[in-house]
Amino acid sequence: MKSSRQFRATCLLLLTAVIWGLAFVAQEVGAAYLGTFSFNGIRFLMGAVSLLPVILLFEREKINRLGFRKLCGSSLLAGTVLFLASALQQYGVQLGTPAGKAGFITGLYTVIVPILSLILFRRRTHVLVWAGAVLAVGGLLLLNLDEHFNLVIGIGECCLIAGSVMWAVHILVIDRFVESVSPLKFSMGQFLVCGAESLLCALMWESMTLPAIKAAAVPLFYGGVMSVGVAYTCQALGQKDSDPTVAAIVFSMESVFSVIGGVLILHAHMAWHAYLGCALIFAGIVIAQFTPGKNNVAA
């Protein structure tokens, strides 16, 4: 039944949000040992490898030449977008942006999704989307005030904002291709592309040592197997039976779990106005999705 598929899809997307939110903690810890491209290259290749037994179990059927070409093309496009988004995000974290703050800035992509849909596909954007965007921008300003209430937006924050645009593009790319290709093979393909592009950049611009990799083993495992292998596959499977706007609503919880993870695991603290900024961003994210005339609630 359609309703049961939608409920299952919502559960998969919520699990994705939980894993991604906690992944900001792993990224912050991993950034102390490995550069942006090294960390992303290893974890995305780990994520690709982790899918092999799942594919052998559930998707062993062969695909024809046309299907293979379509799979390669979609994986190359999605993987390249994923490479850009993840690199901008990880570099922003590496520059010192706390996990919780990084999660809420990244969460702006859920406001950007309907705006990009208007620009790229001429889908009508309701006034609530613009209202949500205004709230989110106001929250972003509060989130970046220092203790003297001066606005401080550094390179790290700029990278995370640019990354949120690329995450929005990634959601739209998945929405475009996941219906016509195998979700698991598509996930593995985009991880391989992202991992290969990341490692190529690491070889050119970073120094990657075995002791550093060993020191970052736990963050790499979580970031590779859980955040990549499990979460992105749940995203692909969940979005197959879910509207992209619904997916954006559920994914907005990622930012909440990033703050929870930062407080409980890293003992992070933010000023009161930063928490108020988080609340405004979250409100803007949710308001931007609930537009009249759309089936925004999965049942």
PDB file of C-alpha atoms in Angstrom, residues 22-34 39-40 42-44 46 90 212-228 266:
ATOM      1  CA  LEU A  22      25.810  12.672  14.978  1.00  0.00           C
ATOM      2  CA  ALA A  23      28.292  12.456  12.093  1.00  0.00           C
ATOM      3  CA  PHE A  24      29.243  16.106  12.677  1.00  0.00           C
ATOM      4  CA  VAL A  25      30.846  14.951  15.933  1.00  0.00           C
ATOM      5  CA  ALA A  26      32.865  12.324  14.045  1.00  0.00           C
ATOM      6  CA  GLN A  27      33.873  14.920  11.458  1.00  0.00           C
ATOM      7  CA  GLU A  28      35.045  17.368  14.128  1.00  0.00           C
ATOM      8  CA  VAL A  29      37.138  14.678  15.843  1.00  0.00           C
ATOM      9  CA  GLY A  30      38.491  13.315  12.550  1.00  0.00           C
ATOM     10  CA  ALA A  31      39.516  16.807  11.387  1.00  0.00           C
ATOM     11  CA  ALA A  32      42.126  16.872  14.170  1.00  0.00           C
ATOM     12  CA  TYR A  33      44.033  14.031  12.485  1.00  0.00           C
ATOM     13  CA  LEU A  34      43.319  14.115   8.748  1.00  0.00           C
ATOM     14  CA  PHE A  39      39.144  12.082   5.601  1.00  0.00           C
ATOM     15  CA  ASN A  40      36.434  12.209   2.942  1.00  0.00           C
ATOM     16  CA  ILE A  42      38.800   7.190   3.032  1.00  0.00           C
ATOM     17  CA  ARG A  43      35.317   7.347   4.534  1.00  0.00           C
ATOM     18  CA  PHE A  44      33.469   7.416   1.216  1.00  0.00           C
ATOM     19  CA  MET A  46      34.731   2.659   3.147  1.00  0.00           C
ATOM     20  CA  GLN A  90      34.412  19.066   6.133  1.00  0.00           C
ATOM     21  CA  ALA A 212      47.034   9.694  11.433  1.00  0.00           C
ATOM     22  CA  ILE A 213      44.656   7.190   9.836  1.00  0.00           C
ATOM     23  CA  LYS A 214      44.928   4.909  12.895  1.00  0.00           C
ATOM     24  CA  ALA A 215      44.276   7.846  15.238  1.00  0.00           C
ATOM     25  CA  ALA A 216      41.129   8.728  13.253  1.00  0.00           C
ATOM     26  CA  ALA A 217      39.940   5.099  13.021  1.00  0.00           C
ATOM     27  CA  VAL A 218      36.719   5.539  15.036  1.00  0.00           C
ATOM     28  CA  PRO A 219      35.575   8.768  13.284  1.00  0.00           C
ATOM     29  CA  LEU A 220      36.438   7.168   9.934  1.00  0.00           C
ATOM     30  CA  PHE A 221      34.402   4.065  10.766  1.00  0.00           C
ATOM     31  CA  TYR A 222      31.364   6.092  11.794  1.00  0.00           C
ATOM     32  CA  GLY A 223      31.789   8.553   8.938  1.00  0.00           C
ATOM     33  CA  GLY A 224      32.326   5.741   6.414  1.00  0.00           C
ATOM     34  CA  VAL A 225      30.147   2.804   7.391  1.00  0.00           C
ATOM     35  CA  MET A 226      27.350   4.626   9.248  1.00  0.00           C
ATOM     36  CA  SER A 227      27.192   8.142   7.766  1.00  0.00           C
ATOM     37  CA  VAL A 228      27.991   7.001   4.229  1.00  0.00           C
ATOM     38  CA  LEU A 266      31.998  16.828  22.937  1.00  0.00           C
TER      39      LEU A 266
END
